[in-house]
Short mmCIF file of C-alpha atoms in Angstrom, two decimals:
data_model
loop_
_atom_site.label_atom_id
_atom_site.label_comp_id
_atom_site.label_asym_id
_atom_site.label_seq_id
_atom_site.Cartn_x
_atom_site.Cartn_y
_atom_site.Cartn_z
CA MET A 1 -0.15 0.22 -0.11
CA GLY A 2 1.41 3.47 -0.86
CA GLN A 3 2.02 6.23 1.81
CA PHE A 4 -0.16 8.69 0.22
CA GLU A 5 -3.74 9.15 -0.61
CA VAL A 6 -5.57 11.64 -2.85
CA ILE A 7 -8.51 13.70 -1.18
CA PHE A 8 -11.23 14.97 -3.60
CA CYS A 9 -13.55 17.59 -2.12
CA ILE A 10 -16.44 19.11 -4.11
CA VAL A 11 -17.79 22.12 -3.22
CA ASP A 12 -20.12 24.80 -4.43
CA ALA A 13 -18.01 27.67 -6.42
CA GLY A 14 -16.26 30.06 -3.93
CA PHE A 15 -15.64 27.66 -1.17
CA SER A 16 -12.09 26.16 -2.29
CA ASP A 17 -10.24 28.30 0.05
CA SER A 18 -12.44 27.10 2.82
CA VAL A 19 -11.26 23.77 1.86
CA MET A 20 -7.82 24.57 1.83
CA SER A 21 -7.71 26.53 5.13
CA ALA A 22 -9.29 23.55 6.74
CA ALA A 23 -6.76 21.16 5.20
CA ARG A 24 -3.70 23.32 6.00
CA GLU A 25 -4.86 23.22 9.60
CA CYS A 26 -4.26 19.55 9.65
CA GLY A 27 -0.88 19.55 7.63
CA ALA A 28 -1.88 19.75 4.12
CA LYS A 29 0.61 21.70 1.91
CA GLY A 30 -1.41 22.60 -0.95
CA GLY A 31 -3.89 21.34 -3.41
CA THR A 32 -5.00 21.90 -6.97
CA VAL A 33 -8.71 23.26 -7.83
CA LEU A 34 -10.64 22.45 -10.67
CA ASN A 35 -13.69 24.35 -12.07
CA ALA A 36 -16.45 22.31 -12.54
CA ARG A 37 -20.17 21.97 -13.18
CA GLY A 38 -22.60 19.63 -11.25
CA THR A 39 -25.77 17.97 -12.04
CA ALA A 40 -28.60 16.58 -10.24
CA ARG A 41 -31.91 15.45 -11.14
CA GLU A 42 -34.95 17.65 -9.57
CA ASP A 43 -36.77 14.87 -7.37
CA ALA A 44 -33.12 14.02 -5.86
CA GLU A 45 -33.09 17.72 -4.88
CA LYS A 46 -36.70 17.47 -3.29
CA LEU A 47 -35.89 13.98 -1.60
CA PHE A 48 -32.62 15.17 0.16
CA ASN A 49 -34.13 18.82 0.65
CA ILE A 50 -30.99 20.71 -0.58
CA SER A 51 -30.44 23.08 -3.51
CA ILE A 52 -27.84 21.64 -6.15
CA GLN A 53 -25.69 25.04 -7.41
CA PRO A 54 -24.52 23.88 -10.96
CA GLU A 55 -21.25 25.60 -10.63
CA LYS A 56 -18.56 23.60 -8.58
CA GLU A 57 -14.92 23.50 -7.41
CA ILE A 58 -13.28 20.41 -7.15
CA VAL A 59 -10.30 20.53 -4.55
CA LEU A 60 -7.57 17.72 -5.05
CA ILE A 61 -5.08 17.15 -2.04
CA LEU A 62 -2.38 14.73 -1.78
CA ALA A 63 -2.12 13.74 1.45
CA SER A 64 -0.08 11.22 3.48
CA ASN A 65 -1.70 8.37 5.08
CA GLU A 66 -1.00 9.58 8.49
CA ILE A 67 -3.20 13.06 8.13
CA LYS A 68 -5.72 12.02 5.60
CA ASP A 69 -8.45 11.17 8.38
CA ASP A 70 -7.71 14.56 9.91
CA ILE A 71 -8.14 16.19 6.75
CA LEU A 72 -11.29 14.64 5.79
CA HIS A 73 -13.01 15.28 9.21
CA ALA A 74 -11.78 19.03 8.96
CA ILE A 75 -13.33 19.27 5.77
CA TYR A 76 -16.64 17.85 6.89
CA LYS A 77 -16.82 19.87 9.88
CA ASN A 78 -16.08 23.26 7.73
CA VAL A 79 -17.45 22.63 4.29
CA GLY A 80 -19.61 19.53 4.55
CA LEU A 81 -23.34 18.92 3.47
CA ASN A 82 -24.57 20.86 6.47
CA THR A 83 -23.04 24.14 5.44
CA SER A 84 -23.21 26.76 2.66
CA ALA A 85 -20.48 25.15 0.89
CA GLN A 86 -22.44 21.89 0.12
CA GLY A 87 -19.14 19.92 0.04
CA ILE A 88 -18.72 16.37 -0.10
CA ALA A 89 -15.21 14.57 0.21
CA PHE A 90 -13.52 11.35 -0.44
CA SER A 91 -10.21 9.46 -0.64
CA LEU A 92 -8.50 7.04 -2.92
CA PRO A 93 -5.14 5.43 -2.40
CA VAL A 94 -2.23 6.31 -4.68
CA ASP A 95 0.34 3.94 -5.56
CA GLU A 96 3.08 6.11 -6.75
CA VAL A 97 4.14 9.79 -6.30
CA VAL A 98 6.62 11.67 -8.40
CA GLY A 99 7.95 15.33 -7.92
CA LEU A 100 7.39 15.99 -4.19
CA THR A 101 10.47 17.11 -2.24
CA THR A 102 9.34 16.28 1.19
CA PRO A 103 11.40 14.22 3.42
CA ALA A 104 8.69 11.63 3.43
CA VAL A 105 9.49 10.87 -0.12
CA LYS A 106 12.54 8.79 -1.27
CA THR A 107 14.07 10.66 -4.28
CA GLU A 108 16.47 8.90 -6.71
CA GLU A 109 19.98 10.76 -6.74
CA LYS A 110 21.01 11.68 -10.24
CA THR A 111 24.58 10.54 -11.10
CA THR A 112 26.52 11.62 -14.04
CA ILE A 113 29.24 9.50 -15.67
CA GLU A 114 32.44 11.83 -16.57
CA GLU A 115 33.98 11.06 -19.68
#
């Protein structure tokens, strides 16, 4: 199992900074925000007594397994379905990571051959 997970958080437009604030308090270093458009059936809105705002933001956060649960809990508390952000979040395991320069990630040293 890898040492990282990617957290996906889908919120109404304008709430990605709130997602990142909550995640940073738990140790996240940064994230990536994607603009998106949500879709929902009208009867689903009535059933769950929520309104679906079509403009969404998806925040992707790469986090170590050690802080992933804390980040998800903070996101739920600060921007979850019971807030005006109407956020949902989930995580998926990540098998391999390249491009990070944190002590938790071993990087391969480059060697040069002298002629």
